[in-house]
mmCIF file of C-alpha atoms and ligand atoms in Angstrom:
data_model
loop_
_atom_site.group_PDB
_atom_site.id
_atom_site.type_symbol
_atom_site.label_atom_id
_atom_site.label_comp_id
_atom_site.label_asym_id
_atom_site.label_seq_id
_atom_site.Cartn_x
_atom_site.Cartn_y
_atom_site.Cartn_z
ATOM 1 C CA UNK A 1 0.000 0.000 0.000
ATOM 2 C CA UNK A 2 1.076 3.751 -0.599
ATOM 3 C CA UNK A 3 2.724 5.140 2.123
ATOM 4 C CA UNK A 4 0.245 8.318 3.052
ATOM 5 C CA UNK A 5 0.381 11.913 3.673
ATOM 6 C CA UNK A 6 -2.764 12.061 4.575
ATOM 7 C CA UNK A 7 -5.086 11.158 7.984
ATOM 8 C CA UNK A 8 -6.956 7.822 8.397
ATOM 9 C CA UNK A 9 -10.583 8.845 7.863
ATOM 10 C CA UNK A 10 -13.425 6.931 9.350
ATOM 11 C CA UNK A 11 -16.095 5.107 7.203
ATOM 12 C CA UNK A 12 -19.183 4.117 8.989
ATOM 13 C CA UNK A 13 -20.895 2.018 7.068
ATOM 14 C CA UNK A 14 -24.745 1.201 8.018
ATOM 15 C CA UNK A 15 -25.610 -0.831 5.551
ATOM 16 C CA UNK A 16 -26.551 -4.450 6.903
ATOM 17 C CA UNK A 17 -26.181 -6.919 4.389
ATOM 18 C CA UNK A 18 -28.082 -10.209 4.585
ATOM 19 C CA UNK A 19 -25.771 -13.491 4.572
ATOM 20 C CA UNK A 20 -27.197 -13.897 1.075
ATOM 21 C CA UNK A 21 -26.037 -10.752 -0.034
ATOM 22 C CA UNK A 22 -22.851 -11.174 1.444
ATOM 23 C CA UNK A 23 -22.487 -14.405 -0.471
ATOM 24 C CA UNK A 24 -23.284 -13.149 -3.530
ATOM 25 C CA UNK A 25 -20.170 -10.217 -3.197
ATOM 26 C CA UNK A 26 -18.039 -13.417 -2.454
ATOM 27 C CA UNK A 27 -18.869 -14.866 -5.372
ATOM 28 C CA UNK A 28 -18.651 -11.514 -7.358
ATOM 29 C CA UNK A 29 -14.965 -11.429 -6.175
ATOM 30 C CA UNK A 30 -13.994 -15.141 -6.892
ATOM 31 C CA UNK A 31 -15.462 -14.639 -9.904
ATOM 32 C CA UNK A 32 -12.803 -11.276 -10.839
ATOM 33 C CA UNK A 33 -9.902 -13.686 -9.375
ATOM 34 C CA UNK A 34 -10.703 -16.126 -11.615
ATOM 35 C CA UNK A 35 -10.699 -13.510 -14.475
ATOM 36 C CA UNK A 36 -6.625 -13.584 -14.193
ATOM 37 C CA UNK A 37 -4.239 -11.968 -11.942
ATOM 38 C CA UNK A 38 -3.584 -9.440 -14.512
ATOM 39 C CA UNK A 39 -7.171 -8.103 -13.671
ATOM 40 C CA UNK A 40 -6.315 -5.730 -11.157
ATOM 41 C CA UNK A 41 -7.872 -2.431 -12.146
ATOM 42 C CA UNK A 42 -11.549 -2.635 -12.572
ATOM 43 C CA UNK A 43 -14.343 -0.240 -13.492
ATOM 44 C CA UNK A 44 -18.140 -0.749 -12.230
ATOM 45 C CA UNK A 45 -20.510 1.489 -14.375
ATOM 46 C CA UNK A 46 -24.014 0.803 -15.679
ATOM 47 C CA UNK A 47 -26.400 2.449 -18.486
ATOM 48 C CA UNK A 48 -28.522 4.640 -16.337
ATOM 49 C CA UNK A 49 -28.362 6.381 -13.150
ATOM 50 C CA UNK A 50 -29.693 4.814 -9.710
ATOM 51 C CA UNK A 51 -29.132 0.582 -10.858
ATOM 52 C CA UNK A 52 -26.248 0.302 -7.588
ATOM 53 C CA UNK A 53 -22.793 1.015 -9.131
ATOM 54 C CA UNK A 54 -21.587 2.714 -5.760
ATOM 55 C CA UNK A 55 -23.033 0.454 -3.264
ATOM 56 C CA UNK A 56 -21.625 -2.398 -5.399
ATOM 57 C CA UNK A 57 -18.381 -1.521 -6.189
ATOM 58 C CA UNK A 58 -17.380 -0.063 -2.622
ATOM 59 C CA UNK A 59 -18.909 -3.621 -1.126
ATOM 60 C CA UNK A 60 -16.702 -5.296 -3.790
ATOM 61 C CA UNK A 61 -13.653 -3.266 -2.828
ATOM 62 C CA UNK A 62 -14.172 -4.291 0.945
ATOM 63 C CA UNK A 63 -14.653 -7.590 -0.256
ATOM 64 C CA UNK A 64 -11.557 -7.953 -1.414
ATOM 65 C CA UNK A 65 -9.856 -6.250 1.895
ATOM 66 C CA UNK A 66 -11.465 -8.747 3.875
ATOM 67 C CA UNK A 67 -10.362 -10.937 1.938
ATOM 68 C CA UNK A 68 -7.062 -10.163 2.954
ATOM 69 C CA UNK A 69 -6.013 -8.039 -0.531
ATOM 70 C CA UNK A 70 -4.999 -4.646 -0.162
ATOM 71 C CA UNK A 71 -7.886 -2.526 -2.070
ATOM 72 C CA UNK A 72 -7.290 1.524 -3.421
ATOM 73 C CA UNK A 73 -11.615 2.432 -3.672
ATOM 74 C CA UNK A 74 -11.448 5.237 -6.217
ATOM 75 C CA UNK A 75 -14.765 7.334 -6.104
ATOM 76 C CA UNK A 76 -14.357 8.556 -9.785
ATOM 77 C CA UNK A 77 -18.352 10.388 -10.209
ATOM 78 C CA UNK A 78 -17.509 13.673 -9.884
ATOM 79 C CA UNK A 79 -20.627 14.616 -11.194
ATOM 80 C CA UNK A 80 -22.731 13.894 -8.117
ATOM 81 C CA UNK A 81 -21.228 11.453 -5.591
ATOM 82 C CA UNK A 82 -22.842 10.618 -2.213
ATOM 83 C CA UNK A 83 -20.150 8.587 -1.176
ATOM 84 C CA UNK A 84 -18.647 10.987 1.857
ATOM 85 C CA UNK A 85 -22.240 11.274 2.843
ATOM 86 C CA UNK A 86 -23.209 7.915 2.852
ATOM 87 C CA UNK A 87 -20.252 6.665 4.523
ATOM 88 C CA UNK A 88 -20.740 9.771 6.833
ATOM 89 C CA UNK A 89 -17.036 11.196 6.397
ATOM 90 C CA UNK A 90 -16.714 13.744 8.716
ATOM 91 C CA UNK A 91 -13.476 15.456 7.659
ATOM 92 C CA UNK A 92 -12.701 17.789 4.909
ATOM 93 C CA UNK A 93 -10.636 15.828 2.281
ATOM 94 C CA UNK A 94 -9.116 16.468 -1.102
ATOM 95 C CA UNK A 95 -10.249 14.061 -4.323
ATOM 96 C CA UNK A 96 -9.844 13.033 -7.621
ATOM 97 C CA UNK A 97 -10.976 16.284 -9.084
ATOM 98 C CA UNK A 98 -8.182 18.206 -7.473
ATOM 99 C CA UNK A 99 -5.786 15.418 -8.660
ATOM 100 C CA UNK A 100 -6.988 15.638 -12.261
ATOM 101 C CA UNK A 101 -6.923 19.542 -12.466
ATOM 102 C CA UNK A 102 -2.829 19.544 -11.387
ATOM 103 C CA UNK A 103 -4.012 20.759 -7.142
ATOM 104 C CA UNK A 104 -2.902 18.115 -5.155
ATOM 105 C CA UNK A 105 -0.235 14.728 -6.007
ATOM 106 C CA UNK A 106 -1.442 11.255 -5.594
ATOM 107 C CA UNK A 107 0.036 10.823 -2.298
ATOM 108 C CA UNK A 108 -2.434 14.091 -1.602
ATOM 109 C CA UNK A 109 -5.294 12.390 -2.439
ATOM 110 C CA UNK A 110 -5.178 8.741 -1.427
ATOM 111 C CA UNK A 111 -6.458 8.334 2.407
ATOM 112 C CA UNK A 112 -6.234 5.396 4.005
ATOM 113 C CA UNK A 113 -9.702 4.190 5.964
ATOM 114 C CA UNK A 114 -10.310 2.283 9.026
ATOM 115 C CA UNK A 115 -11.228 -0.818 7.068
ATOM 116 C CA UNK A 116 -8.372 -2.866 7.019
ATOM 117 C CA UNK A 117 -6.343 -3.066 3.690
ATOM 118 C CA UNK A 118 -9.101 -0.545 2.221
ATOM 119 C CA UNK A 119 -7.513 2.676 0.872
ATOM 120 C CA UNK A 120 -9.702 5.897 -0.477
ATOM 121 C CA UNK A 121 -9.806 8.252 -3.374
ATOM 122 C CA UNK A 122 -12.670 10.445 -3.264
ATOM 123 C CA UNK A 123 -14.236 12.366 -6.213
ATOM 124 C CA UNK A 124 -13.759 15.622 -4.806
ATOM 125 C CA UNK A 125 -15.749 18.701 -5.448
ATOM 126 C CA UNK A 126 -18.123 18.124 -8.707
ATOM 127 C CA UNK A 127 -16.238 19.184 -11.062
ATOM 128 C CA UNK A 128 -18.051 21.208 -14.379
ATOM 129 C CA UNK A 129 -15.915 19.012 -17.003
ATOM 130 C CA UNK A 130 -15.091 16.015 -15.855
ATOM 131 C CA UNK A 131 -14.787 14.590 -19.135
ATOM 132 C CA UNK A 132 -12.392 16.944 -19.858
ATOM 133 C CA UNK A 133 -10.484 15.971 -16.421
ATOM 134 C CA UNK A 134 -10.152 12.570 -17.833
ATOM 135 C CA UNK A 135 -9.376 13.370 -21.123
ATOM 136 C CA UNK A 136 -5.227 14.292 -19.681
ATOM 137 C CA UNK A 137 -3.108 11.792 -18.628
ATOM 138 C CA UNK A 138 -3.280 11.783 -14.524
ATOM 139 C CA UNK A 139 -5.959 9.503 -14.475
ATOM 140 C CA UNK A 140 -4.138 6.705 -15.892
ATOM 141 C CA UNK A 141 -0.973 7.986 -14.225
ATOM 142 C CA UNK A 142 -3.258 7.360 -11.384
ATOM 143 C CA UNK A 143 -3.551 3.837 -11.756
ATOM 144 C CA UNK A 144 -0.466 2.907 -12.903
ATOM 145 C CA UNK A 145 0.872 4.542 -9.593
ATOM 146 C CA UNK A 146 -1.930 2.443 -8.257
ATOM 147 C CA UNK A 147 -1.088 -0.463 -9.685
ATOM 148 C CA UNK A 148 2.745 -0.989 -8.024
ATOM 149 C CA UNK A 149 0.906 -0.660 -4.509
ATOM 150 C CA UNK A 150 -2.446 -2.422 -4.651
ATOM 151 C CA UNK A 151 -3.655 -6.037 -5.709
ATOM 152 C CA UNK A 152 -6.672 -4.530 -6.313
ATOM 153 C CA UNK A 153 -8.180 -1.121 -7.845
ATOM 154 C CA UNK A 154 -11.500 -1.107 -7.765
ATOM 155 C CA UNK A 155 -13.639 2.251 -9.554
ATOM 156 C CA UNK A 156 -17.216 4.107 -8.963
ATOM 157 C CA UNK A 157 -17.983 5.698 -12.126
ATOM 158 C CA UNK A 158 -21.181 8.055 -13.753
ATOM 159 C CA UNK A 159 -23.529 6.051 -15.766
ATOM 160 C CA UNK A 160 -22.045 5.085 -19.216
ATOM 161 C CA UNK A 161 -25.552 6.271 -21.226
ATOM 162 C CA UNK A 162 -25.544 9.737 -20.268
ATOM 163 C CA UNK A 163 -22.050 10.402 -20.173
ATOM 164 C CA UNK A 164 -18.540 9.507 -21.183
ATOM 165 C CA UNK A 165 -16.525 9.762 -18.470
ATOM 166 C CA UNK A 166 -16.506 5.731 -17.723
ATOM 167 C CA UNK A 167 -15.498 5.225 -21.188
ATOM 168 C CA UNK A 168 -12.408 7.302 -21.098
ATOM 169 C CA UNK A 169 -11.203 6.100 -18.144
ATOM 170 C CA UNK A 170 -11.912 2.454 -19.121
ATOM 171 C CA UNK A 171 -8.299 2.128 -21.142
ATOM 172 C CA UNK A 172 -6.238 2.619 -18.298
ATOM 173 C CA UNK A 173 -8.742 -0.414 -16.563
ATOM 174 C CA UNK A 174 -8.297 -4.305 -17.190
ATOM 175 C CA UNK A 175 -11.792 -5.059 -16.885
ATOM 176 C CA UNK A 176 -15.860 -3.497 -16.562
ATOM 177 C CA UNK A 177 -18.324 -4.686 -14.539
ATOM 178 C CA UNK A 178 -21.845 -3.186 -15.554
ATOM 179 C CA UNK A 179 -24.466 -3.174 -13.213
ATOM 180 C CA UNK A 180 -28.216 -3.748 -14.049
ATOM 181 C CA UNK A 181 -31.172 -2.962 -12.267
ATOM 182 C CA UNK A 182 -33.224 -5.848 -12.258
ATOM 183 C CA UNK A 183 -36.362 -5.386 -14.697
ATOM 184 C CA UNK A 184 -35.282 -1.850 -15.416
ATOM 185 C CA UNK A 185 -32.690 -1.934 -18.037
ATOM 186 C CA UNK A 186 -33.311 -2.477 -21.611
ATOM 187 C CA UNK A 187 -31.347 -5.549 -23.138
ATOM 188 C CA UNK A 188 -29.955 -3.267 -26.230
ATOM 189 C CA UNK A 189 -28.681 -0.718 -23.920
ATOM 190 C CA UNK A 190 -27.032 -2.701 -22.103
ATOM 191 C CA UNK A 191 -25.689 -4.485 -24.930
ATOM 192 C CA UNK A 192 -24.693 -0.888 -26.569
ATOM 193 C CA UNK A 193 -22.938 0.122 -23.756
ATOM 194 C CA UNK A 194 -20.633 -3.512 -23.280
ATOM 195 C CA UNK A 195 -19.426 -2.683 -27.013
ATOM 196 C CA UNK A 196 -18.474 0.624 -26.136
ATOM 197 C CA UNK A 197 -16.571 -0.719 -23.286
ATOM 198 C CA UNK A 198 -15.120 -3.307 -26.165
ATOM 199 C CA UNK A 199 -14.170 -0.494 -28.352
ATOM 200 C CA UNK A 200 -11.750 0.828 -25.600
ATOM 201 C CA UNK A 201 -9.754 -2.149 -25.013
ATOM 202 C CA UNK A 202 -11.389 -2.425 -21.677
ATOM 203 C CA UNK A 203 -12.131 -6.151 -21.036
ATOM 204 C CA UNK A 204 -15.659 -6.945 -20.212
ATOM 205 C CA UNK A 205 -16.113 -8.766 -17.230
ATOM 206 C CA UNK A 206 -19.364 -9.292 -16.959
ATOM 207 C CA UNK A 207 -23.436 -8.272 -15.611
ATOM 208 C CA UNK A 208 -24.312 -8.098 -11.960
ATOM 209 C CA UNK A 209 -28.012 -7.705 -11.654
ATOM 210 C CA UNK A 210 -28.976 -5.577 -9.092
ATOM 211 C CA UNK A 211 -32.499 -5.431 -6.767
ATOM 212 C CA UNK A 212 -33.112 -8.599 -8.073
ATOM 213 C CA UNK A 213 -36.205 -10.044 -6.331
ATOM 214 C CA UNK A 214 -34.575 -13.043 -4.952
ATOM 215 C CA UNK A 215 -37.465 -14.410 -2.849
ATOM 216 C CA UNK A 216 -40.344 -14.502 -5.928
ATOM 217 C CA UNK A 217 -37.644 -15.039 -8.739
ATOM 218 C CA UNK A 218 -36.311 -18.722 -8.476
ATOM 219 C CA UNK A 219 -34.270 -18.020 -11.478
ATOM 220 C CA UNK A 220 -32.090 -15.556 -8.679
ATOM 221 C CA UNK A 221 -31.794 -18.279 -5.947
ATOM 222 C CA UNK A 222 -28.782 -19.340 -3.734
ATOM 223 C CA UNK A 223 -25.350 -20.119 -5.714
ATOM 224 C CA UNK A 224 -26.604 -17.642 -8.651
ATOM 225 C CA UNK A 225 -23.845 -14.518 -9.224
ATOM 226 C CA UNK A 226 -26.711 -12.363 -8.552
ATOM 227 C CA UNK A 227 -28.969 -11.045 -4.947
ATOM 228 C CA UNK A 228 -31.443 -9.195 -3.509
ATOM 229 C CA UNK A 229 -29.844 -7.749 -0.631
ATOM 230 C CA UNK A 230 -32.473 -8.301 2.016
ATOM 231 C CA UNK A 231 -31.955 -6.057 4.634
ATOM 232 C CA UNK A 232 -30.222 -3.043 2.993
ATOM 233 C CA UNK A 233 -30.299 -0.167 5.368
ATOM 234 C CA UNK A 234 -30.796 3.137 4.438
ATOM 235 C CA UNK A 235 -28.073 5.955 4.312
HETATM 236 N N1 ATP B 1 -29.552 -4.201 -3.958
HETATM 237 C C1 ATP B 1 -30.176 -3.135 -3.512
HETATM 238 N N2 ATP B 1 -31.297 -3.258 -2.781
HETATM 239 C C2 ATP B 1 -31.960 -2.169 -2.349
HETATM 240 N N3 ATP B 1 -31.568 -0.893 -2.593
HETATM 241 C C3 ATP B 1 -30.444 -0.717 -3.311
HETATM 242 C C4 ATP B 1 -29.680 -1.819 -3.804
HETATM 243 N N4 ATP B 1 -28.613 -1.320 -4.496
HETATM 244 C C5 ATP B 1 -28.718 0.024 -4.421
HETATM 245 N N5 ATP B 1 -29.802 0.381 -3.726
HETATM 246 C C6 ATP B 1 -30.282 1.769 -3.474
HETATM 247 O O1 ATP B 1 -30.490 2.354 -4.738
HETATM 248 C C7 ATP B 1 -30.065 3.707 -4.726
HETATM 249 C C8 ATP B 1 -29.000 3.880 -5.786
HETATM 250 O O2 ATP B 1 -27.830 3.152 -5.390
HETATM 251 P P1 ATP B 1 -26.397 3.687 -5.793
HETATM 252 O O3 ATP B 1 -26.166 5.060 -5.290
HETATM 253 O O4 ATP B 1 -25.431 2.631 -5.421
HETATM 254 O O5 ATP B 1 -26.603 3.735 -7.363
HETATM 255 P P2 ATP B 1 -25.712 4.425 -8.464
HETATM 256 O O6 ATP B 1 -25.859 3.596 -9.688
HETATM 257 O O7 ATP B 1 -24.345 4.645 -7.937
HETATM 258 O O8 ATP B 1 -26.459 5.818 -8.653
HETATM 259 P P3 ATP B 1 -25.885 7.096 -9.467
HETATM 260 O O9 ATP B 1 -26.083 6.801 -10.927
HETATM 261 O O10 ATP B 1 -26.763 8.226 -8.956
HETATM 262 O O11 ATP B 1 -24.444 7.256 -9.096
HETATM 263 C C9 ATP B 1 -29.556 4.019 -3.339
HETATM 264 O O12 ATP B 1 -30.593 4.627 -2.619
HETATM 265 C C10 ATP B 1 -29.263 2.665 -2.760
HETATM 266 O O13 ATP B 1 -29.490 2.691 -1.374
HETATM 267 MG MG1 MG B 2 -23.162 6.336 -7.809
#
């Protein structure tokens, strides 16, 4: 892990996860591991907003810290992200938007969390261009960077149908992981937006379908990829 310039901040995380649900992030992350060790950077989008692409991939990253890999959580909406409210972060802190725009180094930015092995990058304050953010190079300086101190990189993104940023910061990624919300996404949209991620040289990983109704749906039930997460508590 980076050595840090920056103070420990505190995630409290309220969210309480059924056994199921639990499960099913287990098998989400043996499923990346046995994608290739060369998977190590990986984005989580979807094709509209609201289907679960933060609450996934931050439960993926501390998956993988818990499972004993050491995890940098990159919070890369900065469009709207809720994640220092959600996770109730108390202190001021500097983000990926400050990164991008040449304010503050990496070591500036990455803070390390009281979840074991679980290292932060958060978005930052919204930023009007984002898209133009990603379009330098610091991004993928970013994760390279990344990459020599983590087993894992795991990235929040905006939703790939209204805007671009996922897609340009896909290259510097080894693989996508689009989220669905079950019943809600169109079939050709998704498809649309898995060949965009194609036509980057991103690797597709693969669907997690989210809100799934796992009780009245026996084509969701225990040992698929996919859950309802039963008790999800609110923010
Ligand atoms: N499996 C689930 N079961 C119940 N509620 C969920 C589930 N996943 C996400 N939610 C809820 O759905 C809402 C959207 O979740 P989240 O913020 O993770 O989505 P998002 O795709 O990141 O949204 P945005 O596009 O705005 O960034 C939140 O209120 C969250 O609490
Ligand atoms: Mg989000």
């Amino acid at each position: 892990m980076l050595p840090n310039k920056t103070t420990q901040v505190e995630l409290t995380d309220k969210d309480d996860l059924s056994s199921q649900a639990m499960e099913a992030f287990n098998t989400l992350r043996t499923n990346i591991q046995f994608s290739g060790d060369h998977v190590k950077a990986i984005i989580v989008t979807s094709c509209t907003p609201n289907e679960g692409k933060s609450f996934t991939s931050f439960r993926l990253a501390r998956s993988f810290a818990e499972a004993g890999k050491s995890v940098l959580f990159i919070d890369g909406d900065m469009r709207k992200s809720a994640f220092s409210g959600r996770y109730h972060v108390s202190a001021p802190t500097c983000g990926l938007s400050h990164l991008l725009s040449g304010q503050k180094s990496e070591e500036e930015t990455i803070y390390p969390t009281n979840i074991n092995r679980l290292d932060v990058v958060f978005s930052g304050p919204s930023a009007p261009n984002p898209s133009a953010l990603l379009s330098g190079d610091a991004f993928s300086r970013l994760i390279a960077l990344a990459r020599a101190h983590y087993d894992y990189i795991i990235i929040d993104s905006p939703p790939l149908g209204p805007f671009i940023d996922s897609a340009l910061m896909a290259p510097s990624c080894d693989g996508a992981v689009l989220v669905i919300e079950s019943g809600v996404t169109h079939y050709r949209l998704a498809q649309g937006v898995k060949e965009q991620f194609e036509k980057s040289g991103c690797r597709f990983l693969g669907v997690v379908l989210n809100k799934a109704d796992a009780k009245h749906d026996p084509r969701y039930g225990y040992g698929s990829y996919y859950s309802q997460y039963g008790k999800y508590g609110s923010y």
